[in-house]
PDB file of C-alpha atoms and ligand atoms in Angstrom:
ATOM      1  CA  MET C 185     -21.188 -27.904  -0.517  1.00  0.00           C
ATOM      2  CA  TYR C 186     -20.875 -24.123  -0.113  1.00  0.00           C
ATOM      3  CA  ALA C 187     -17.238 -24.272  -1.144  1.00  0.00           C
ATOM      4  CA  LYS C 188     -18.146 -26.236  -4.263  1.00  0.00           C
ATOM      5  CA  ALA C 189     -20.900 -23.784  -5.113  1.00  0.00           C
ATOM      6  CA  PHE C 190     -18.684 -20.732  -4.851  1.00  0.00           C
ATOM      7  CA  PHE C 191     -15.387 -22.117  -6.157  1.00  0.00           C
ATOM      8  CA  ASN C 192     -16.177 -24.869  -8.667  1.00  0.00           C
ATOM      9  CA  GLU C 193     -17.306 -23.408 -11.940  1.00  0.00           C
ATOM     10  CA  ASP C 194     -18.256 -26.792 -13.396  1.00  0.00           C
ATOM     11  CA  ALA C 195     -20.612 -27.420 -10.485  1.00  0.00           C
ATOM     12  CA  SER C 196     -22.325 -24.050 -10.215  1.00  0.00           C
ATOM     13  CA  GLY C 197     -21.120 -21.722 -12.945  1.00  0.00           C
ATOM     14  CA  MET C 198     -19.354 -19.631 -10.298  1.00  0.00           C
ATOM     15  CA  SER C 199     -15.648 -19.392  -9.675  1.00  0.00           C
ATOM     16  CA  PHE C 200     -15.006 -16.698  -7.114  1.00  0.00           C
ATOM     17  CA  ASP C 201     -11.429 -15.958  -6.073  1.00  0.00           C
ATOM     18  CA  ALA C 202     -12.203 -15.604  -2.371  1.00  0.00           C
ATOM     19  CA  ILE C 203     -14.955 -15.965   0.169  1.00  0.00           C
ATOM     20  CA  THR C 204     -15.577 -14.446   3.586  1.00  0.00           C
ATOM     21  CA  VAL C 205     -16.061 -17.161   6.203  1.00  0.00           C
ATOM     22  CA  SER C 206     -16.943 -17.099   9.890  1.00  0.00           C
ATOM     23  CA  PRO C 207     -14.340 -18.877  12.052  1.00  0.00           C
ATOM     24  CA  TYR C 208     -17.096 -20.011  14.382  1.00  0.00           C
ATOM     25  CA  MET C 209     -17.463 -23.516  12.881  1.00  0.00           C
ATOM     26  CA  GLY C 210     -13.749 -24.229  13.114  1.00  0.00           C
ATOM     27  CA  GLN C 211     -10.969 -25.725  11.063  1.00  0.00           C
ATOM     28  CA  ASP C 212     -12.834 -28.498   9.239  1.00  0.00           C
ATOM     29  CA  THR C 213     -15.285 -26.010   7.803  1.00  0.00           C
ATOM     30  CA  VAL C 214     -12.577 -23.550   6.816  1.00  0.00           C
ATOM     31  CA  ASN C 215     -10.574 -26.408   5.292  1.00  0.00           C
ATOM     32  CA  SER C 216     -13.409 -27.178   2.895  1.00  0.00           C
ATOM     33  CA  TYR C 217     -12.705 -23.791   1.289  1.00  0.00           C
ATOM     34  CA  LEU C 218      -8.927 -24.141   1.543  1.00  0.00           C
ATOM     35  CA  SER C 219      -9.100 -27.442  -0.319  1.00  0.00           C
ATOM     36  CA  TYR C 220      -9.559 -25.447  -3.547  1.00  0.00           C
ATOM     37  CA  PRO C 221      -6.056 -24.502  -4.704  1.00  0.00           C
ATOM     38  CA  GLY C 222      -5.522 -20.850  -5.452  1.00  0.00           C
ATOM     39  CA  LYS C 223      -8.691 -19.725  -3.671  1.00  0.00           C
ATOM     40  CA  TRP C 224      -8.606 -17.428  -0.664  1.00  0.00           C
ATOM     41  CA  VAL C 225     -10.425 -17.580   2.640  1.00  0.00           C
ATOM     42  CA  ILE C 226     -11.195 -14.241   4.282  1.00  0.00           C
ATOM     43  CA  LEU C 227     -11.886 -15.005   7.922  1.00  0.00           C
ATOM     44  CA  LEU C 228     -13.922 -12.658  10.107  1.00  0.00           C
ATOM     45  CA  ALA C 229     -11.552 -11.481  12.840  1.00  0.00           C
ATOM     46  CA  LEU C 230     -12.448  -8.055  14.259  1.00  0.00           C
ATOM     47  CA  THR C 231     -15.519  -6.712  12.522  1.00  0.00           C
ATOM     48  CA  SER C 232     -16.512  -3.089  12.132  1.00  0.00           C
ATOM     49  CA  SER C 233     -19.857  -3.621  13.832  1.00  0.00           C
ATOM     50  CA  ALA C 234     -20.683  -2.464  17.370  1.00  0.00           C
ATOM     51  CA  GLY C 235     -21.632  -6.091  18.047  1.00  0.00           C
ATOM     52  CA  SER C 236     -17.972  -7.077  17.734  1.00  0.00           C
ATOM     53  CA  LYS C 237     -17.860  -6.598  21.513  1.00  0.00           C
ATOM     54  CA  ASP C 238     -20.304  -9.472  22.087  1.00  0.00           C
ATOM     55  CA  PHE C 239     -17.881 -12.266  21.146  1.00  0.00           C
ATOM     56  CA  GLN C 240     -14.727 -10.937  19.533  1.00  0.00           C
ATOM     57  CA  TYR C 241     -13.469  -9.244  22.701  1.00  0.00           C
ATOM     58  CA  LEU C 242     -14.146 -12.183  24.995  1.00  0.00           C
ATOM     59  CA  GLU C 243     -11.023 -13.062  26.992  1.00  0.00           C
ATOM     60  CA  THR C 244      -9.344 -16.382  26.204  1.00  0.00           C
ATOM     61  CA  ASN C 245      -6.054 -17.922  27.364  1.00  0.00           C
ATOM     62  CA  GLN C 246      -4.463 -16.316  24.335  1.00  0.00           C
ATOM     63  CA  GLY C 247      -5.982 -12.880  24.743  1.00  0.00           C
ATOM     64  CA  PHE C 248      -9.127 -11.646  23.068  1.00  0.00           C
ATOM     65  CA  LEU C 249     -11.096 -14.181  21.053  1.00  0.00           C
ATOM     66  CA  TYR C 250     -10.355 -12.330  17.813  1.00  0.00           C
ATOM     67  CA  GLU C 251      -6.618 -12.609  18.569  1.00  0.00           C
ATOM     68  CA  THR C 252      -7.011 -16.353  19.121  1.00  0.00           C
ATOM     69  CA  VAL C 253      -8.908 -16.629  15.843  1.00  0.00           C
ATOM     70  CA  ILE C 254      -6.070 -14.984  13.941  1.00  0.00           C
ATOM     71  CA  GLN C 255      -3.336 -17.019  15.628  1.00  0.00           C
ATOM     72  CA  LYS C 256      -5.120 -20.341  15.167  1.00  0.00           C
ATOM     73  CA  ALA C 257      -6.195 -19.663  11.613  1.00  0.00           C
ATOM     74  CA  ASN C 258      -2.641 -18.802  10.677  1.00  0.00           C
ATOM     75  CA  THR C 259      -1.735 -22.416  11.530  1.00  0.00           C
ATOM     76  CA  TRP C 260      -4.348 -23.609   9.003  1.00  0.00           C
ATOM     77  CA  ALA C 261      -3.013 -21.754   5.980  1.00  0.00           C
ATOM     78  CA  GLY C 262      -0.305 -19.307   5.061  1.00  0.00           C
ATOM     79  CA  ALA C 263      -0.688 -15.636   4.314  1.00  0.00           C
ATOM     80  CA  ASP C 264      -0.892 -16.593   0.632  1.00  0.00           C
ATOM     81  CA  ARG C 265      -4.336 -18.177   1.226  1.00  0.00           C
ATOM     82  CA  MET C 266      -5.754 -16.572   4.360  1.00  0.00           C
ATOM     83  CA  MET C 267      -6.938 -12.993   4.822  1.00  0.00           C
ATOM     84  CA  PHE C 268      -8.730 -11.481   7.796  1.00  0.00           C
ATOM     85  CA  VAL C 269     -11.611  -9.045   8.006  1.00  0.00           C
ATOM     86  CA  VAL C 270     -10.744  -6.122  10.256  1.00  0.00           C
ATOM     87  CA  GLY C 271     -13.136  -3.188  10.387  1.00  0.00           C
ATOM     88  CA  ALA C 272     -11.938   0.329   9.640  1.00  0.00           C
ATOM     89  CA  THR C 273     -13.856   1.507  12.706  1.00  0.00           C
ATOM     90  CA  LYS C 274     -11.202  -0.326  14.757  1.00  0.00           C
ATOM     91  CA  SER C 275      -8.294   1.532  13.169  1.00  0.00           C
ATOM     92  CA  THR C 276      -6.213   1.872  16.337  1.00  0.00           C
ATOM     93  CA  GLU C 277      -6.350  -1.918  16.814  1.00  0.00           C
ATOM     94  CA  PHE C 278      -4.467  -2.519  13.590  1.00  0.00           C
ATOM     95  CA  THR C 279      -1.073  -2.208  15.295  1.00  0.00           C
ATOM     96  CA  ASN C 280      -2.011  -5.050  17.620  1.00  0.00           C
ATOM     97  CA  ILE C 281      -3.471  -7.122  14.797  1.00  0.00           C
ATOM     98  CA  ARG C 282      -0.287  -6.787  12.783  1.00  0.00           C
ATOM     99  CA  LYS C 283       1.569  -8.535  15.668  1.00  0.00           C
ATOM    100  CA  PHE C 284      -0.482 -11.653  14.891  1.00  0.00           C
ATOM    101  CA  ALA C 285      -0.947 -11.152  11.176  1.00  0.00           C
ATOM    102  CA  PRO C 286       2.171  -9.386   9.917  1.00  0.00           C
ATOM    103  CA  ASP C 287       1.871 -10.586   6.334  1.00  0.00           C
ATOM    104  CA  ASN C 288      -1.807 -11.373   5.801  1.00  0.00           C
ATOM    105  CA  PHE C 289      -3.962  -9.210   3.621  1.00  0.00           C
ATOM    106  CA  LEU C 290      -6.629  -7.517   5.715  1.00  0.00           C
ATOM    107  CA  LEU C 291     -10.034  -6.890   4.141  1.00  0.00           C
ATOM    108  CA  VAL C 292     -11.178  -3.611   5.627  1.00  0.00           C
ATOM    109  CA  PRO C 293     -14.848  -2.605   5.451  1.00  0.00           C
ATOM    110  CA  GLY C 294     -16.095   0.426   7.346  1.00  0.00           C
ATOM    111  CA  VAL C 295     -14.761   3.499   5.588  1.00  0.00           C
ATOM    112  CA  GLY C 296     -17.443   5.739   4.112  1.00  0.00           C
ATOM    113  CA  ALA C 297     -20.896   5.193   5.600  1.00  0.00           C
ATOM    114  CA  GLN C 298     -19.562   3.674   8.839  1.00  0.00           C
ATOM    115  CA  GLY C 299     -17.154   6.535   9.413  1.00  0.00           C
ATOM    116  CA  GLY C 300     -13.892   4.563   9.587  1.00  0.00           C
ATOM    117  CA  ASN C 301     -10.726   6.574   9.125  1.00  0.00           C
ATOM    118  CA  LEU C 302      -8.747   5.481   6.061  1.00  0.00           C
ATOM    119  CA  GLU C 303      -5.661   7.486   7.005  1.00  0.00           C
ATOM    120  CA  GLU C 304      -5.499   5.784  10.416  1.00  0.00           C
ATOM    121  CA  VAL C 305      -6.176   2.348   8.926  1.00  0.00           C
ATOM    122  CA  CYS C 306      -3.179   2.863   6.654  1.00  0.00           C
ATOM    123  CA  ARG C 307      -0.996   4.316   9.405  1.00  0.00           C
ATOM    124  CA  TYR C 308      -1.548   1.352  11.698  1.00  0.00           C
ATOM    125  CA  GLY C 309      -2.327  -1.470   9.283  1.00  0.00           C
ATOM    126  CA  MET C 310      -0.311  -1.021   6.123  1.00  0.00           C
ATOM    127  CA  THR C 311       2.582  -3.371   5.409  1.00  0.00           C
ATOM    128  CA  LYS C 312       5.533  -2.678   3.137  1.00  0.00           C
ATOM    129  CA  ASP C 313       3.447  -4.071   0.263  1.00  0.00           C
ATOM    130  CA  CYS C 314       0.207  -2.397   1.434  1.00  0.00           C
ATOM    131  CA  GLY C 315      -1.552  -5.540   2.684  1.00  0.00           C
ATOM    132  CA  LEU C 316      -4.934  -3.825   2.821  1.00  0.00           C
ATOM    133  CA  ILE C 317      -8.037  -4.249   0.689  1.00  0.00           C
ATOM    134  CA  VAL C 318     -10.349  -1.415   1.632  1.00  0.00           C
ATOM    135  CA  ASN C 319     -14.034  -1.675   0.842  1.00  0.00           C
ATOM    136  CA  ALA C 320     -16.723   1.012   0.702  1.00  0.00           C
ATOM    137  CA  SER C 321     -20.250   0.294  -0.457  1.00  0.00           C
ATOM    138  CA  ARG C 322     -23.096   2.577   0.624  1.00  0.00           C
ATOM    139  CA  SER C 323     -21.109   5.806   0.472  1.00  0.00           C
ATOM    140  CA  ILE C 324     -20.582   5.062  -3.220  1.00  0.00           C
ATOM    141  CA  ILE C 325     -23.788   3.398  -4.365  1.00  0.00           C
ATOM    142  CA  TYR C 326     -26.009   5.825  -2.464  1.00  0.00           C
ATOM    143  CA  ALA C 327     -23.930   8.930  -3.168  1.00  0.00           C
ATOM    144  CA  SER C 328     -27.008  10.414  -4.839  1.00  0.00           C
ATOM    145  CA  ASN C 329     -30.584   9.310  -5.349  1.00  0.00           C
ATOM    146  CA  GLY C 330     -31.019  11.737  -8.216  1.00  0.00           C
ATOM    147  CA  LYS C 331     -30.490  11.329 -11.924  1.00  0.00           C
ATOM    148  CA  ASP C 332     -26.810  12.084 -11.345  1.00  0.00           C
ATOM    149  CA  PHE C 333     -26.370   8.888  -9.300  1.00  0.00           C
ATOM    150  CA  ALA C 334     -23.793   7.404 -11.677  1.00  0.00           C
ATOM    151  CA  GLU C 335     -21.626  10.541 -11.696  1.00  0.00           C
ATOM    152  CA  ALA C 336     -21.992  10.939  -7.924  1.00  0.00           C
ATOM    153  CA  ALA C 337     -21.006   7.312  -7.333  1.00  0.00           C
ATOM    154  CA  GLY C 338     -18.024   7.732  -9.647  1.00  0.00           C
ATOM    155  CA  ALA C 339     -16.945  10.892  -7.820  1.00  0.00           C
ATOM    156  CA  GLU C 340     -17.221   9.205  -4.418  1.00  0.00           C
ATOM    157  CA  ALA C 341     -15.262   6.181  -5.598  1.00  0.00           C
ATOM    158  CA  LEU C 342     -12.604   8.460  -7.060  1.00  0.00           C
ATOM    159  CA  LYS C 343     -12.369  10.350  -3.760  1.00  0.00           C
ATOM    160  CA  ILE C 344     -11.556   7.158  -1.862  1.00  0.00           C
ATOM    161  CA  GLN C 345      -9.227   5.974  -4.595  1.00  0.00           C
ATOM    162  CA  LEU C 346      -7.273   9.260  -4.421  1.00  0.00           C
ATOM    163  CA  GLN C 347      -7.073   9.006  -0.624  1.00  0.00           C
ATOM    164  CA  MET C 348      -5.699   5.489  -0.961  1.00  0.00           C
ATOM    165  CA  GLU C 349      -3.263   6.629  -3.650  1.00  0.00           C
ATOM    166  CA  ASN C 350      -2.084   9.383  -1.317  1.00  0.00           C
ATOM    167  CA  GLU C 351      -1.472   6.842   1.458  1.00  0.00           C
ATOM    168  CA  LEU C 352       0.421   4.536  -0.912  1.00  0.00           C
ATOM    169  CA  GLU C 353       2.587   7.460  -2.027  1.00  0.00           C
ATOM    170  CA  LYS C 354       3.255   8.500   1.583  1.00  0.00           C
ATOM    171  CA  ALA C 355       4.359   4.929   2.323  1.00  0.00           C
ATOM    172  CA  GLY C 356       6.612   4.882  -0.766  1.00  0.00           C
ATOM    173  CA  ILE C 357       4.720   1.935  -2.244  1.00  0.00           C
ATOM    174  CA  ILE C 358       3.877   3.781  -5.472  1.00  0.00           C
TER     175      ILE C 358
HETATM  176  O1  LIG V  31     -16.767  -6.225   9.756  1.00  0.00           O
HETATM  177  C1  LIG V  31     -17.481  -6.155   8.752  1.00  0.00           C
HETATM  178  C2  LIG V  31     -17.649  -7.200   7.866  1.00  0.00           C
HETATM  179  C3  LIG V  31     -18.423  -7.007   6.756  1.00  0.00           C
HETATM  180  N1  LIG V  31     -19.019  -5.830   6.512  1.00  0.00           N
HETATM  181  C4  LIG V  31     -19.795  -5.708   5.266  1.00  0.00           C
HETATM  182  O2  LIG V  31     -19.060  -4.824   4.406  1.00  0.00           O
HETATM  183  C5  LIG V  31     -19.935  -3.989   3.716  1.00  0.00           C
HETATM  184  C6  LIG V  31     -19.657  -2.549   4.118  1.00  0.00           C
HETATM  185  O3  LIG V  31     -20.600  -1.692   3.515  1.00  0.00           O
HETATM  186  P1  LIG V  31     -20.603  -0.111   3.795  1.00  0.00           P
HETATM  187  O4  LIG V  31     -21.832   0.358   3.092  1.00  0.00           O
HETATM  188  O5  LIG V  31     -19.357   0.467   3.191  1.00  0.00           O
HETATM  189  O6  LIG V  31     -20.670   0.130   5.265  1.00  0.00           O
HETATM  190  C7  LIG V  31     -21.361  -4.448   4.051  1.00  0.00           C
HETATM  191  O7  LIG V  31     -21.771  -5.399   3.086  1.00  0.00           O
HETATM  192  C8  LIG V  31     -21.176  -5.112   5.402  1.00  0.00           C
HETATM  193  O8  LIG V  31     -22.127  -6.124   5.649  1.00  0.00           O
HETATM  194  C9  LIG V  31     -18.849  -4.794   7.372  1.00  0.00           C
HETATM  195  O9  LIG V  31     -19.365  -3.666   7.180  1.00  0.00           O
HETATM  196  N2  LIG V  31     -18.071  -4.970   8.472  1.00  0.00           N
END
Protein backbone atom coordinates (compact mmCIF):
# COMPACT_ATOMS: atom_id res chain seq x y z
CA MET A 1 0.00 0.00 0.00
CA TYR A 2 2.83 2.44 0.78
CA ALA A 3 4.41 1.74 -2.59
CA LYS A 4 1.12 2.45 -4.34
CA ALA A 5 0.66 5.66 -2.39
CA PHE A 6 4.09 7.02 -3.24
CA PHE A 7 4.53 5.69 -6.78
CA ASN A 8 1.09 5.42 -8.38
CA GLU A 9 -0.19 8.81 -9.39
CA ASP A 10 -3.64 7.49 -10.31
CA ALA A 11 -4.07 6.08 -6.81
CA SER A 12 -2.77 8.96 -4.72
CA GLY A 13 -1.84 11.89 -6.92
CA MET A 14 1.82 11.28 -6.07
CA SER A 15 4.48 9.87 -8.34
CA PHE A 16 7.82 10.12 -6.61
CA ASP A 17 10.93 8.87 -8.41
CA ALA A 18 12.45 7.19 -5.36
CA ILE A 19 11.78 6.32 -1.76
CA THR A 20 14.01 5.62 1.22
CA VAL A 21 13.21 2.23 2.74
CA SER A 22 14.47 0.38 5.80
CA PRO A 23 15.89 -3.07 4.94
CA TYR A 24 14.62 -4.38 8.25
CA MET A 25 11.42 -5.94 6.85
CA GLY A 26 13.28 -7.83 4.14
CA GLN A 27 12.99 -8.62 0.47
CA ASP A 28 9.22 -8.97 0.11
CA THR A 29 8.69 -5.48 1.46
CA VAL A 30 11.43 -3.98 -0.68
CA ASN A 31 10.05 -5.83 -3.71
CA SER A 32 6.72 -4.04 -3.34
CA TYR A 33 8.58 -0.83 -4.23
CA LEU A 34 10.72 -2.48 -6.90
CA SER A 35 7.59 -3.75 -8.64
CA TYR A 36 7.08 -0.21 -10.01
CA PRO A 37 9.23 0.02 -13.15
CA GLY A 38 11.57 2.97 -13.30
CA LYS A 39 11.25 3.78 -9.60
CA TRP A 40 14.22 3.66 -7.25
CA VAL A 41 14.60 2.18 -3.80
CA ILE A 42 17.09 3.92 -1.50
CA LEU A 43 17.91 1.42 1.22
CA LEU A 44 19.25 2.52 4.60
CA ALA A 45 22.72 0.99 4.87
CA LEU A 46 25.08 2.96 7.13
CA THR A 47 23.30 5.98 8.52
CA SER A 48 24.87 9.20 9.71
CA SER A 49 23.34 8.90 13.16
CA ALA A 50 25.28 7.93 16.30
CA GLY A 51 22.68 5.17 16.72
CA SER A 52 24.07 3.43 13.63
CA LYS A 53 26.24 1.50 16.11
CA ASP A 54 23.19 -0.15 17.70
CA PHE A 55 22.38 -2.44 14.76
CA GLN A 56 24.36 -1.54 11.66
CA TYR A 57 27.71 -2.59 13.14
CA LEU A 58 26.48 -5.89 14.55
CA GLU A 59 28.72 -8.74 13.38
CA THR A 60 27.19 -11.27 10.98
CA ASN A 61 28.70 -14.17 9.02
CA GLN A 62 29.26 -11.71 6.20
CA GLY A 63 30.77 -8.93 8.26
CA PHE A 64 28.91 -6.00 9.72
CA LEU A 65 25.14 -6.02 9.35
CA TYR A 66 25.24 -2.98 7.06
CA GLU A 67 27.64 -4.86 4.76
CA THR A 68 25.24 -7.81 4.67
CA VAL A 69 22.38 -5.45 3.87
CA ILE A 70 24.24 -4.04 0.88
CA GLN A 71 25.35 -7.44 -0.43
CA LYS A 72 21.91 -9.02 -0.08
CA ALA A 73 20.02 -6.06 -1.47
CA ASN A 74 22.26 -6.04 -4.51
CA THR A 75 20.86 -9.50 -5.34
CA TRP A 76 17.33 -8.02 -5.30
CA ALA A 77 17.89 -5.30 -7.88
CA GLY A 78 20.66 -3.85 -9.98
CA ALA A 79 22.46 -0.58 -9.46
CA ASP A 80 19.97 0.97 -11.90
CA ARG A 81 17.17 0.58 -9.30
CA MET A 82 18.85 0.37 -5.90
CA MET A 83 20.69 3.12 -4.03
CA PHE A 84 22.01 3.05 -0.48
CA VAL A 85 21.97 5.66 2.25
CA VAL A 86 25.45 6.19 3.66
CA GLY A 87 25.99 9.06 6.08
CA ALA A 88 28.63 11.69 5.41
CA THR A 89 29.71 11.37 9.04
CA LYS A 90 31.07 7.94 8.07
CA SER A 91 33.26 9.29 5.27
CA THR A 92 36.22 6.98 5.87
CA GLU A 93 33.91 3.95 5.54
CA PHE A 94 33.11 4.80 1.94
CA THR A 95 36.14 2.91 0.62
CA ASN A 96 34.84 -0.25 2.26
CA ILE A 97 31.29 0.38 1.08
CA ARG A 98 32.45 0.77 -2.49
CA LYS A 99 33.79 -2.83 -2.32
CA PHE A 100 30.18 -3.99 -1.94
CA ALA A 101 28.46 -1.27 -3.92
CA PRO A 102 30.87 -0.25 -6.67
CA ASP A 103 28.21 1.10 -9.02
CA ASN A 104 25.26 2.04 -6.83
CA PHE A 105 24.34 5.63 -6.24
CA LEU A 106 24.85 6.51 -2.59
CA LEU A 107 22.48 9.02 -0.99
CA VAL A 108 24.63 10.93 1.46
CA PRO A 109 23.01 12.98 4.24
CA GLY A 110 25.13 14.49 6.98
CA VAL A 111 27.09 17.35 5.47
CA GLY A 112 26.24 20.76 6.91
CA ALA A 113 24.54 20.61 10.31
CA GLN A 114 25.88 17.13 11.14
CA GLY A 115 29.44 18.10 10.31
CA GLY A 116 30.19 15.48 7.64
CA ASN A 117 33.16 16.19 5.42
CA LEU A 118 32.18 16.56 1.76
CA GLU A 119 35.76 16.46 0.51
CA GLU A 120 36.37 13.13 2.27
CA VAL A 121 33.04 11.71 1.12
CA CYS A 122 34.08 12.45 -2.46
CA ARG A 123 37.62 11.17 -1.98
CA TYR A 124 36.46 7.81 -0.67
CA GLY A 125 33.02 7.43 -2.23
CA MET A 126 33.02 8.97 -5.67
CA THR A 127 32.88 6.71 -8.72
CA LYS A 128 34.01 7.60 -12.23
CA ASP A 129 30.50 8.97 -12.84
CA CYS A 130 30.21 10.57 -9.37
CA GLY A 131 27.72 8.09 -7.89
CA LEU A 132 26.88 10.38 -4.99
CA ILE A 133 23.74 12.36 -4.18
CA VAL A 134 24.65 14.64 -1.31
CA ASN A 135 21.91 16.13 0.82
CA ALA A 136 21.99 19.07 3.23
CA SER A 137 18.87 20.39 4.92
CA ARG A 138 19.17 22.36 8.16
CA SER A 139 22.38 24.17 7.25
CA ILE A 140 20.46 25.64 4.31
CA ILE A 141 16.93 26.15 5.59
CA TYR A 142 18.08 27.53 8.93
CA ALA A 143 21.00 29.55 7.56
CA SER A 144 19.33 32.64 9.03
CA ASN A 145 16.25 33.31 11.10
CA GLY A 146 16.20 36.93 10.03
CA LYS A 147 14.50 38.66 7.15
CA ASP A 148 17.45 37.66 4.98
CA PHE A 149 16.61 33.96 5.35
CA ALA A 150 16.06 33.43 1.62
CA GLU A 151 19.37 35.04 0.64
CA ALA A 152 21.20 33.21 3.44
CA ALA A 153 19.71 29.87 2.39
CA GLY A 154 20.67 30.57 -1.22
CA ALA A 155 24.22 31.46 -0.20
CA GLU A 156 24.58 28.29 1.89
CA ALA A 157 23.22 26.12 -0.92
CA LEU A 158 25.59 27.79 -3.37
CA LYS A 159 28.52 27.15 -1.02
CA ILE A 160 27.84 23.41 -1.01
CA GLN A 161 27.16 23.40 -4.73
CA LEU A 162 30.54 25.07 -5.40
CA GLN A 163 32.29 22.56 -3.12
CA MET A 164 30.67 19.73 -5.05
CA GLU A 165 31.59 21.36 -8.36
CA ASN A 166 35.18 21.61 -7.16
CA GLU A 167 35.21 17.90 -6.30
CA LEU A 168 33.72 16.99 -9.69
CA GLU A 169 36.38 19.09 -11.42
CA LYS A 170 39.16 17.49 -9.36
CA ALA A 171 37.85 14.06 -10.39
CA GLY A 172 37.70 15.12 -14.06
CA ILE A 173 33.96 14.45 -14.22
CA ILE A 174 33.13 18.00 -15.34
O1 LIG B 1 21.56 8.39 7.73
C1 LIG B 1 20.71 9.27 7.61
C2 LIG B 1 19.51 9.09 6.95
C3 LIG B 1 18.65 10.14 6.84
N1 LIG B 1 18.94 11.35 7.35
C4 LIG B 1 17.97 12.43 7.13
O2 LIG B 1 18.57 13.35 6.20
C5 LIG B 1 18.26 14.66 6.56
C6 LIG B 1 19.55 15.39 6.90
O3 LIG B 1 19.26 16.68 7.37
P1 LIG B 1 20.42 17.68 7.87
O4 LIG B 1 19.66 18.85 8.41
O5 LIG B 1 21.25 18.06 6.68
O6 LIG B 1 21.23 17.01 8.92
C7 LIG B 1 17.27 14.59 7.73
O7 LIG B 1 15.95 14.60 7.22
C8 LIG B 1 17.59 13.24 8.35
O8 LIG B 1 16.49 12.66 9.01
C9 LIG B 1 20.12 11.54 7.99
O9 LIG B 1 20.45 12.65 8.46
N2 LIG B 1 20.99 10.50 8.10
